JSON list of C-alpha atoms in Angstrom, two decimals:
[
{"chain": "A", "resi": 1, "resn": "UNK", "atom": "CA", "xyz": [71.25, 66.61, 74.30]},
{"chain": "A", "resi": 2, "resn": "UNK", "atom": "CA", "xyz": [70.51, 70.32, 74.38]},
{"chain": "A", "resi": 3, "resn": "UNK", "atom": "CA", "xyz": [73.07, 70.81, 77.14]},
{"chain": "A", "resi": 4, "resn": "UNK", "atom": "CA", "xyz": [75.72, 69.07, 75.02]},
{"chain": "A", "resi": 5, "resn": "UNK", "atom": "CA", "xyz": [74.94, 71.29, 72.03]},
{"chain": "A", "resi": 6, "resn": "UNK", "atom": "CA", "xyz": [75.01, 74.44, 74.15]},
{"chain": "A", "resi": 7, "resn": "UNK", "atom": "CA", "xyz": [78.42, 73.60, 75.61]},
{"chain": "A", "resi": 8, "resn": "UNK", "atom": "CA", "xyz": [79.87, 72.53, 72.28]},
{"chain": "A", "resi": 9, "resn": "UNK", "atom": "CA", "xyz": [78.91, 75.71, 70.41]},
{"chain": "A", "resi": 10, "resn": "UNK", "atom": "CA", "xyz": [80.89, 78.14, 72.61]},
{"chain": "A", "resi": 11, "resn": "UNK", "atom": "CA", "xyz": [83.88, 75.79, 72.46]},
{"chain": "A", "resi": 12, "resn": "UNK", "atom": "CA", "xyz": [83.85, 75.82, 68.65]},
{"chain": "A", "resi": 13, "resn": "UNK", "atom": "CA", "xyz": [83.48, 79.59, 68.61]},
{"chain": "A", "resi": 14, "resn": "UNK", "atom": "CA", "xyz": [86.39, 80.01, 71.02]},
{"chain": "A", "resi": 15, "resn": "UNK", "atom": "CA", "xyz": [88.55, 77.68, 68.95]},
{"chain": "A", "resi": 16, "resn": "UNK", "atom": "CA", "xyz": [87.68, 79.63, 65.79]},
{"chain": "A", "resi": 17, "resn": "UNK", "atom": "CA", "xyz": [88.54, 82.91, 67.48]},
{"chain": "A", "resi": 18, "resn": "UNK", "atom": "CA", "xyz": [91.84, 81.52, 68.70]},
{"chain": "A", "resi": 19, "resn": "UNK", "atom": "CA", "xyz": [92.64, 80.22, 65.24]},
{"chain": "A", "resi": 20, "resn": "UNK", "atom": "CA", "xyz": [91.85, 83.58, 63.63]},
{"chain": "A", "resi": 21, "resn": "UNK", "atom": "CA", "xyz": [93.88, 85.39, 66.27]},
{"chain": "A", "resi": 22, "resn": "UNK", "atom": "CA", "xyz": [96.88, 83.14, 65.67]},
{"chain": "A", "resi": 23, "resn": "UNK", "atom": "CA", "xyz": [96.57, 83.55, 61.91]},
{"chain": "A", "resi": 24, "resn": "UNK", "atom": "CA", "xyz": [96.34, 87.34, 62.27]},
{"chain": "A", "resi": 25, "resn": "UNK", "atom": "CA", "xyz": [99.37, 87.44, 64.57]},
{"chain": "A", "resi": 26, "resn": "UNK", "atom": "CA", "xyz": [101.33, 85.25, 62.17]},
{"chain": "A", "resi": 27, "resn": "UNK", "atom": "CA", "xyz": [100.41, 87.58, 59.30]},
{"chain": "A", "resi": 28, "resn": "UNK", "atom": "CA", "xyz": [101.51, 90.64, 61.30]},
{"chain": "A", "resi": 29, "resn": "UNK", "atom": "CA", "xyz": [104.84, 89.00, 62.14]},
{"chain": "A", "resi": 30, "resn": "UNK", "atom": "CA", "xyz": [105.35, 88.13, 58.47]},
{"chain": "A", "resi": 31, "resn": "UNK", "atom": "CA", "xyz": [104.57, 91.67, 57.33]},
{"chain": "A", "resi": 32, "resn": "UNK", "atom": "CA", "xyz": [106.75, 93.18, 60.03]},
{"chain": "A", "resi": 33, "resn": "UNK", "atom": "CA", "xyz": [109.62, 90.85, 59.20]},
{"chain": "A", "resi": 34, "resn": "UNK", "atom": "CA", "xyz": [109.43, 91.69, 55.51]},
{"chain": "A", "resi": 35, "resn": "UNK", "atom": "CA", "xyz": [109.23, 95.41, 56.29]},
{"chain": "A", "resi": 36, "resn": "UNK", "atom": "CA", "xyz": [112.24, 95.28, 58.59]},
{"chain": "A", "resi": 37, "resn": "UNK", "atom": "CA", "xyz": [114.22, 93.28, 56.04]},
{"chain": "A", "resi": 38, "resn": "UNK", "atom": "CA", "xyz": [113.27, 95.69, 53.24]},
{"chain": "A", "resi": 39, "resn": "UNK", "atom": "CA", "xyz": [114.19, 98.72, 55.35]},
{"chain": "A", "resi": 40, "resn": "UNK", "atom": "CA", "xyz": [117.53, 97.13, 56.23]},
{"chain": "A", "resi": 41, "resn": "UNK", "atom": "CA", "xyz": [118.31, 96.59, 52.55]},
{"chain": "A", "resi": 42, "resn": "UNK", "atom": "CA", "xyz": [117.21, 100.07, 51.54]},
{"chain": "A", "resi": 43, "resn": "UNK", "atom": "CA", "xyz": [119.02, 101.98, 54.28]},
{"chain": "A", "resi": 44, "resn": "UNK", "atom": "CA", "xyz": [122.20, 99.94, 53.80]},
{"chain": "A", "resi": 45, "resn": "UNK", "atom": "CA", "xyz": [122.30, 101.01, 50.16]},
{"chain": "A", "resi": 46, "resn": "UNK", "atom": "CA", "xyz": [120.96, 97.84, 48.59]},
{"chain": "A", "resi": 47, "resn": "UNK", "atom": "CA", "xyz": [117.90, 97.74, 46.44]},
{"chain": "A", "resi": 48, "resn": "UNK", "atom": "CA", "xyz": [116.24, 99.03, 43.28]},
{"chain": "A", "resi": 49, "resn": "UNK", "atom": "CA", "xyz": [116.14, 102.63, 42.07]},
{"chain": "A", "resi": 50, "resn": "UNK", "atom": "CA", "xyz": [114.32, 104.19, 39.17]},
{"chain": "A", "resi": 51, "resn": "UNK", "atom": "CA", "xyz": [116.14, 106.39, 36.66]},
{"chain": "A", "resi": 52, "resn": "UNK", "atom": "CA", "xyz": [113.99, 109.46, 36.06]},
{"chain": "A", "resi": 53, "resn": "UNK", "atom": "CA", "xyz": [116.02, 111.21, 33.34]},
{"chain": "A", "resi": 54, "resn": "UNK", "atom": "CA", "xyz": [117.48, 110.34, 29.96]},
{"chain": "A", "resi": 55, "resn": "UNK", "atom": "CA", "xyz": [121.11, 111.13, 30.79]},
{"chain": "A", "resi": 56, "resn": "UNK", "atom": "CA", "xyz": [122.11, 107.45, 30.63]},
{"chain": "A", "resi": 57, "resn": "UNK", "atom": "CA", "xyz": [120.28, 106.52, 27.42]},
{"chain": "A", "resi": 58, "resn": "UNK", "atom": "CA", "xyz": [120.52, 104.20, 25.59]},
{"chain": "A", "resi": 59, "resn": "UNK", "atom": "CA", "xyz": [122.29, 102.19, 28.33]},
{"chain": "A", "resi": 60, "resn": "UNK", "atom": "CA", "xyz": [119.51, 102.89, 30.83]},
{"chain": "A", "resi": 61, "resn": "UNK", "atom": "CA", "xyz": [116.30, 104.32, 29.46]},
{"chain": "A", "resi": 62, "resn": "UNK", "atom": "CA", "xyz": [114.13, 106.83, 31.30]},
{"chain": "A", "resi": 63, "resn": "UNK", "atom": "CA", "xyz": [111.85, 105.07, 33.78]},
{"chain": "A", "resi": 64, "resn": "UNK", "atom": "CA", "xyz": [113.88, 101.88, 33.93]},
{"chain": "A", "resi": 65, "resn": "UNK", "atom": "CA", "xyz": [114.87, 100.34, 37.23]},
{"chain": "A", "resi": 66, "resn": "UNK", "atom": "CA", "xyz": [118.38, 99.47, 38.38]},
{"chain": "A", "resi": 67, "resn": "UNK", "atom": "CA", "xyz": [119.47, 97.22, 41.23]},
{"chain": "A", "resi": 68, "resn": "UNK", "atom": "CA", "xyz": [122.19, 98.87, 43.28]},
{"chain": "A", "resi": 69, "resn": "UNK", "atom": "CA", "xyz": [124.58, 97.67, 45.96]},
{"chain": "A", "resi": 70, "resn": "UNK", "atom": "CA", "xyz": [126.33, 99.74, 48.59]},
{"chain": "A", "resi": 71, "resn": "UNK", "atom": "CA", "xyz": [130.03, 100.27, 47.84]},
{"chain": "A", "resi": 72, "resn": "UNK", "atom": "CA", "xyz": [133.02, 102.22, 49.10]},
{"chain": "A", "resi": 73, "resn": "UNK", "atom": "CA", "xyz": [134.97, 104.62, 46.91]},
{"chain": "A", "resi": 74, "resn": "UNK", "atom": "CA", "xyz": [137.88, 102.17, 46.73]},
{"chain": "A", "resi": 75, "resn": "UNK", "atom": "CA", "xyz": [135.57, 99.49, 45.33]},
{"chain": "A", "resi": 76, "resn": "UNK", "atom": "CA", "xyz": [134.67, 101.37, 42.12]},
{"chain": "A", "resi": 77, "resn": "UNK", "atom": "CA", "xyz": [136.68, 101.87, 38.94]},
{"chain": "A", "resi": 78, "resn": "UNK", "atom": "CA", "xyz": [136.37, 103.86, 35.74]},
{"chain": "A", "resi": 79, "resn": "UNK", "atom": "CA", "xyz": [133.56, 102.39, 33.66]},
{"chain": "A", "resi": 80, "resn": "UNK", "atom": "CA", "xyz": [131.28, 101.56, 36.60]},
{"chain": "A", "resi": 81, "resn": "UNK", "atom": "CA", "xyz": [127.79, 103.03, 36.66]},
{"chain": "A", "resi": 82, "resn": "UNK", "atom": "CA", "xyz": [127.17, 104.54, 40.07]},
{"chain": "A", "resi": 83, "resn": "UNK", "atom": "CA", "xyz": [124.66, 106.65, 41.94]},
{"chain": "A", "resi": 84, "resn": "UNK", "atom": "CA", "xyz": [125.89, 109.73, 43.81]},
{"chain": "A", "resi": 85, "resn": "UNK", "atom": "CA", "xyz": [124.56, 112.95, 45.33]},
{"chain": "A", "resi": 86, "resn": "UNK", "atom": "CA", "xyz": [125.61, 116.02, 43.35]},
{"chain": "A", "resi": 87, "resn": "UNK", "atom": "CA", "xyz": [124.47, 118.50, 45.97]},
{"chain": "A", "resi": 88, "resn": "UNK", "atom": "CA", "xyz": [120.92, 118.76, 44.67]},
{"chain": "A", "resi": 89, "resn": "UNK", "atom": "CA", "xyz": [119.69, 115.33, 43.60]},
{"chain": "A", "resi": 90, "resn": "UNK", "atom": "CA", "xyz": [120.95, 111.78, 43.27]},
{"chain": "A", "resi": 91, "resn": "UNK", "atom": "CA", "xyz": [122.16, 110.96, 39.77]},
{"chain": "A", "resi": 92, "resn": "UNK", "atom": "CA", "xyz": [123.06, 107.68, 38.12]},
{"chain": "A", "resi": 93, "resn": "UNK", "atom": "CA", "xyz": [126.05, 108.18, 35.81]},
{"chain": "A", "resi": 94, "resn": "UNK", "atom": "CA", "xyz": [129.14, 106.37, 34.62]},
{"chain": "A", "resi": 95, "resn": "UNK", "atom": "CA", "xyz": [132.62, 106.98, 36.03]},
{"chain": "A", "resi": 96, "resn": "UNK", "atom": "CA", "xyz": [134.75, 108.27, 33.16]},
{"chain": "A", "resi": 97, "resn": "UNK", "atom": "CA", "xyz": [137.95, 109.41, 34.89]},
{"chain": "A", "resi": 98, "resn": "UNK", "atom": "CA", "xyz": [139.96, 108.82, 38.06]},
{"chain": "A", "resi": 99, "resn": "UNK", "atom": "CA", "xyz": [141.38, 112.02, 39.53]},
{"chain": "A", "resi": 100, "resn": "UNK", "atom": "CA", "xyz": [144.03, 110.04, 41.40]},
{"chain": "A", "resi": 101, "resn": "UNK", "atom": "CA", "xyz": [143.14, 111.61, 44.75]},
{"chain": "A", "resi": 102, "resn": "UNK", "atom": "CA", "xyz": [140.34, 109.27, 45.74]},
{"chain": "A", "resi": 103, "resn": "UNK", "atom": "CA", "xyz": [137.72, 111.08, 43.64]},
{"chain": "A", "resi": 104, "resn": "UNK", "atom": "CA", "xyz": [136.21, 110.38, 40.23]},
{"chain": "A", "resi": 105, "resn": "UNK", "atom": "CA", "xyz": [134.58, 112.23, 37.37]},
{"chain": "A", "resi": 106, "resn": "UNK", "atom": "CA", "xyz": [131.16, 110.98, 36.25]},
{"chain": "A", "resi": 107, "resn": "UNK", "atom": "CA", "xyz": [129.21, 111.57, 33.07]},
{"chain": "A", "resi": 108, "resn": "UNK", "atom": "CA", "xyz": [125.94, 110.39, 31.64]},
{"chain": "A", "resi": 109, "resn": "UNK", "atom": "CA", "xyz": [126.26, 108.23, 28.52]},
{"chain": "A", "resi": 110, "resn": "UNK", "atom": "CA", "xyz": [123.92, 110.61, 26.70]},
{"chain": "A", "resi": 111, "resn": "UNK", "atom": "CA", "xyz": [125.59, 113.79, 27.98]},
{"chain": "A", "resi": 112, "resn": "UNK", "atom": "CA", "xyz": [128.28, 115.55, 25.95]},
{"chain": "A", "resi": 113, "resn": "UNK", "atom": "CA", "xyz": [130.18, 116.90, 28.97]},
{"chain": "A", "resi": 114, "resn": "UNK", "atom": "CA", "xyz": [131.18, 115.44, 32.34]},
{"chain": "A", "resi": 115, "resn": "UNK", "atom": "CA", "xyz": [129.48, 116.33, 35.60]},
{"chain": "A", "resi": 116, "resn": "UNK", "atom": "CA", "xyz": [130.88, 119.39, 37.39]},
{"chain": "A", "resi": 117, "resn": "UNK", "atom": "CA", "xyz": [130.62, 117.72, 40.81]},
{"chain": "A", "resi": 118, "resn": "UNK", "atom": "CA", "xyz": [133.30, 115.08, 41.51]},
{"chain": "A", "resi": 119, "resn": "UNK", "atom": "CA", "xyz": [132.34, 111.74, 43.01]},
{"chain": "A", "resi": 120, "resn": "UNK", "atom": "CA", "xyz": [133.82, 111.45, 46.50]},
{"chain": "A", "resi": 121, "resn": "UNK", "atom": "CA", "xyz": [133.71, 108.97, 49.35]},
{"chain": "A", "resi": 122, "resn": "UNK", "atom": "CA", "xyz": [131.12, 111.20, 51.03]},
{"chain": "A", "resi": 123, "resn": "UNK", "atom": "CA", "xyz": [128.64, 111.58, 48.18]},
{"chain": "A", "resi": 124, "resn": "UNK", "atom": "CA", "xyz": [128.93, 108.12, 46.62]},
{"chain": "A", "resi": 125, "resn": "UNK", "atom": "CA", "xyz": [125.69, 106.22, 47.16]},
{"chain": "A", "resi": 126, "resn": "UNK", "atom": "CA", "xyz": [125.83, 102.88, 45.40]},
{"chain": "A", "resi": 127, "resn": "UNK", "atom": "CA", "xyz": [126.88, 100.95, 42.31]},
{"chain": "A", "resi": 128, "resn": "UNK", "atom": "CA", "xyz": [124.54, 99.67, 39.62]},
{"chain": "A", "resi": 129, "resn": "UNK", "atom": "CA", "xyz": [124.92, 95.92, 39.16]},
{"chain": "A", "resi": 130, "resn": "UNK", "atom": "CA", "xyz": [121.82, 95.11, 37.15]},
{"chain": "A", "resi": 131, "resn": "UNK", "atom": "CA", "xyz": [119.21, 96.85, 35.00]},
{"chain": "A", "resi": 132, "resn": "UNK", "atom": "CA", "xyz": [115.82, 95.28, 35.62]},
{"chain": "A", "resi": 133, "resn": "UNK", "atom": "CA", "xyz": [113.93, 93.88, 32.68]},
{"chain": "A", "resi": 134, "resn": "UNK", "atom": "CA", "xyz": [110.35, 95.16, 32.13]},
{"chain": "A", "resi": 135, "resn": "UNK", "atom": "CA", "xyz": [109.03, 91.89, 33.58]},
{"chain": "A", "resi": 136, "resn": "UNK", "atom": "CA", "xyz": [111.18, 92.25, 36.72]},
{"chain": "A", "resi": 137, "resn": "UNK", "atom": "CA", "xyz": [110.16, 95.89, 37.14]},
{"chain": "A", "resi": 138, "resn": "UNK", "atom": "CA", "xyz": [106.49, 94.98, 36.82]},
{"chain": "A", "resi": 139, "resn": "UNK", "atom": "CA", "xyz": [106.83, 92.40, 39.59]},
{"chain": "A", "resi": 140, "resn": "UNK", "atom": "CA", "xyz": [108.69, 94.88, 41.77]},
{"chain": "A", "resi": 141, "resn": "UNK", "atom": "CA", "xyz": [106.06, 97.58, 41.39]},
{"chain": "A", "resi": 142, "resn": "UNK", "atom": "CA", "xyz": [103.34, 95.02, 42.13]},
{"chain": "A", "resi": 143, "resn": "UNK", "atom": "CA", "xyz": [104.96, 93.82, 45.36]},
{"chain": "A", "resi": 144, "resn": "UNK", "atom": "CA", "xyz": [106.09, 97.19, 46.75]},
{"chain": "A", "resi": 145, "resn": "UNK", "atom": "CA", "xyz": [104.84, 100.73, 46.04]},
{"chain": "A", "resi": 146, "resn": "UNK", "atom": "CA", "xyz": [107.31, 101.88, 43.42]},
{"chain": "A", "resi": 147, "resn": "UNK", "atom": "CA", "xyz": [107.59, 105.43, 44.68]},
{"chain": "A", "resi": 148, "resn": "UNK", "atom": "CA", "xyz": [109.29, 104.24, 47.88]},
{"chain": "A", "resi": 149, "resn": "UNK", "atom": "CA", "xyz": [112.32, 103.13, 45.92]},
{"chain": "A", "resi": 150, "resn": "UNK", "atom": "CA", "xyz": [112.82, 106.25, 43.84]},
{"chain": "A", "resi": 151, "resn": "UNK", "atom": "CA", "xyz": [116.26, 107.50, 44.77]},
{"chain": "A", "resi": 152, "resn": "UNK", "atom": "CA", "xyz": [115.43, 111.00, 45.98]},
{"chain": "A", "resi": 153, "resn": "UNK", "atom": "CA", "xyz": [112.93, 109.84, 48.58]},
{"chain": "A", "resi": 154, "resn": "UNK", "atom": "CA", "xyz": [115.07, 107.03, 50.01]},
{"chain": "A", "resi": 155, "resn": "UNK", "atom": "CA", "xyz": [118.26, 109.08, 50.14]},
{"chain": "A", "resi": 156, "resn": "UNK", "atom": "CA", "xyz": [116.48, 112.06, 51.70]},
{"chain": "A", "resi": 157, "resn": "UNK", "atom": "CA", "xyz": [115.20, 109.72, 54.41]},
{"chain": "A", "resi": 158, "resn": "UNK", "atom": "CA", "xyz": [118.68, 108.29, 54.95]},
{"chain": "A", "resi": 159, "resn": "UNK", "atom": "CA", "xyz": [120.19, 111.79, 55.23]},
{"chain": "A", "resi": 160, "resn": "UNK", "atom": "CA", "xyz": [117.26, 113.04, 57.33]},
{"chain": "A", "resi": 161, "resn": "UNK", "atom": "CA", "xyz": [117.03, 115.98, 54.97]},
{"chain": "A", "resi": 162, "resn": "UNK", "atom": "CA", "xyz": [113.43, 116.92, 55.69]},
{"chain": "A", "resi": 163, "resn": "UNK", "atom": "CA", "xyz": [113.42, 120.03, 53.49]},
{"chain": "A", "resi": 164, "resn": "UNK", "atom": "CA", "xyz": [114.63, 118.02, 50.55]},
{"chain": "A", "resi": 165, "resn": "UNK", "atom": "CA", "xyz": [112.11, 115.31, 51.36]},
{"chain": "A", "resi": 166, "resn": "UNK", "atom": "CA", "xyz": [109.28, 117.80, 51.12]},
{"chain": "A", "resi": 167, "resn": "UNK", "atom": "CA", "xyz": [110.36, 119.05, 47.71]},
{"chain": "A", "resi": 168, "resn": "UNK", "atom": "CA", "xyz": [111.31, 115.81, 46.01]},
{"chain": "A", "resi": 169, "resn": "UNK", "atom": "CA", "xyz": [109.81, 115.10, 42.63]},
{"chain": "A", "resi": 170, "resn": "UNK", "atom": "CA", "xyz": [108.92, 111.61, 43.80]},
{"chain": "A", "resi": 171, "resn": "UNK", "atom": "CA", "xyz": [106.52, 112.11, 46.69]},
{"chain": "A", "resi": 172, "resn": "UNK", "atom": "CA", "xyz": [106.69, 110.00, 49.79]},
{"chain": "A", "resi": 173, "resn": "UNK", "atom": "CA", "xyz": [104.10, 107.18, 50.10]},
{"chain": "A", "resi": 174, "resn": "UNK", "atom": "CA", "xyz": [102.98, 108.12, 53.59]},
{"chain": "A", "resi": 175, "resn": "UNK", "atom": "CA", "xyz": [100.32, 105.42, 53.68]},
{"chain": "A", "resi": 176, "resn": "UNK", "atom": "CA", "xyz": [102.83, 102.66, 52.98]},
{"chain": "A", "resi": 177, "resn": "UNK", "atom": "CA", "xyz": [105.34, 104.13, 55.43]},
{"chain": "A", "resi": 178, "resn": "UNK", "atom": "CA", "xyz": [102.57, 104.25, 58.06]},
{"chain": "A", "resi": 179, "resn": "UNK", "atom": "CA", "xyz": [101.93, 100.53, 57.53]},
{"chain": "A", "resi": 180, "resn": "UNK", "atom": "CA", "xyz": [105.65, 99.80, 57.87]},
{"chain": "A", "resi": 181, "resn": "UNK", "atom": "CA", "xyz": [105.93, 101.91, 61.04]},
{"chain": "A", "resi": 182, "resn": "UNK", "atom": "CA", "xyz": [102.78, 100.37, 62.48]},
{"chain": "A", "resi": 183, "resn": "UNK", "atom": "CA", "xyz": [103.96, 96.82, 61.87]},
{"chain": "A", "resi": 184, "resn": "UNK", "atom": "CA", "xyz": [107.36, 97.52, 63.39]},
{"chain": "A", "resi": 185, "resn": "UNK", "atom": "CA", "xyz": [105.76, 99.27, 66.40]},
{"chain": "A", "resi": 186, "resn": "UNK", "atom": "CA", "xyz": [103.47, 96.28, 66.90]},
{"chain": "A", "resi": 187, "resn": "UNK", "atom": "CA", "xyz": [106.48, 93.95, 66.93]},
{"chain": "A", "resi": 188, "resn": "UNK", "atom": "CA", "xyz": [108.29, 96.11, 69.48]},
{"chain": "A", "resi": 189, "resn": "UNK", "atom": "CA", "xyz": [105.27, 96.45, 71.77]},
{"chain": "A", "resi": 190, "resn": "UNK", "atom": "CA", "xyz": [104.30, 92.79, 71.47]},
{"chain": "A", "resi": 191, "resn": "UNK", "atom": "CA", "xyz": [107.84, 91.62, 72.22]},
{"chain": "A", "resi": 192, "resn": "UNK", "atom": "CA", "xyz": [108.17, 94.07, 75.11]},
{"chain": "A", "resi": 193, "resn": "UNK", "atom": "CA", "xyz": [104.87, 92.92, 76.62]},
{"chain": "A", "resi": 194, "resn": "UNK", "atom": "CA", "xyz": [105.92, 89.28, 76.40]},
{"chain": "A", "resi": 195, "resn": "UNK", "atom": "CA", "xyz": [109.22, 90.07, 78.09]},
{"chain": "A", "resi": 196, "resn": "UNK", "atom": "CA", "xyz": [107.41, 91.92, 80.89]},
{"chain": "A", "resi": 197, "resn": "UNK", "atom": "CA", "xyz": [105.08, 88.98, 81.43]},
{"chain": "A", "resi": 198, "resn": "UNK", "atom": "CA", "xyz": [108.02, 86.60, 81.47]},
{"chain": "A", "resi": 199, "resn": "UNK", "atom": "CA", "xyz": [109.78, 88.80, 84.00]},
{"chain": "A", "resi": 200, "resn": "UNK", "atom": "CA", "xyz": [106.71, 88.89, 86.26]},
{"chain": "A", "resi": 201, "resn": "UNK", "atom": "CA", "xyz": [106.43, 85.10, 86.12]},
{"chain": "A", "resi": 202, "resn": "UNK", "atom": "CA", "xyz": [110.08, 84.73, 87.10]},
{"chain": "A", "resi": 203, "resn": "UNK", "atom": "CA", "xyz": [109.60, 87.15, 90.02]},
{"chain": "A", "resi": 204, "resn": "UNK", "atom": "CA", "xyz": [106.49, 85.27, 91.20]},
{"chain": "A", "resi": 205, "resn": "UNK", "atom": "CA", "xyz": [108.30, 81.95, 90.89]},
{"chain": "A", "resi": 206, "resn": "UNK", "atom": "CA", "xyz": [111.18, 83.28, 93.00]},
{"chain": "A", "resi": 207, "resn": "UNK", "atom": "CA", "xyz": [108.79, 84.68, 95.61]},
{"chain": "A", "resi": 208, "resn": "UNK", "atom": "CA", "xyz": [106.71, 81.50, 95.89]},
{"chain": "A", "resi": 209, "resn": "UNK", "atom": "CA", "xyz": [109.53, 78.99, 95.65]},
{"chain": "A", "resi": 210, "resn": "UNK", "atom": "CA", "xyz": [110.41, 77.44, 99.04]},
{"chain": "A", "resi": 211, "resn": "UNK", "atom": "CA", "xyz": [113.58, 78.81, 100.55]},
{"chain": "A", "resi": 212, "resn": "UNK", "atom": "CA", "xyz": [116.22, 76.34, 101.56]}
]
């Protein structure tokens, strides 16, 4: 009876450890998948941005979030609200005039004069398609650290403008980025290790298989 109990206990412990290990691996894969998907959306121009000035009030109030989609210059028209880089920061303004040469003039709804920098195919970032309600913004900030999506940080990362990244008003959430990088690195290493093991098994099978 004692022997049966002694052999059963390690078996249960091993099964528990295997279950926890599988659950942990599944959680890591889920986190990594979500991180990769989020990074794909962000770096392709999709995703939310926060308006940090009052230049678009009352259409978009200071601190409100917009959902933007990546667009080409030929896909926008006068009246669209877009995000573009004016040489210093990213701004979200409305297109008020078409220059007829593939560029536009933008202006904030609250501003009395248009922007001095024209919107071109090179500095156009994205188009605003939706202004998030307070309830939607609250859910967004709960799920993902809000600072990651503030336009200056994301666009500085996309442009690899490290000087600008270090002086942005919206500081980079290094802790969250470290989690994202760690999860993605784990996926790469785990997948690579599995491929190596599979390759070794194939080589051993070829070496041990009888030759005809």
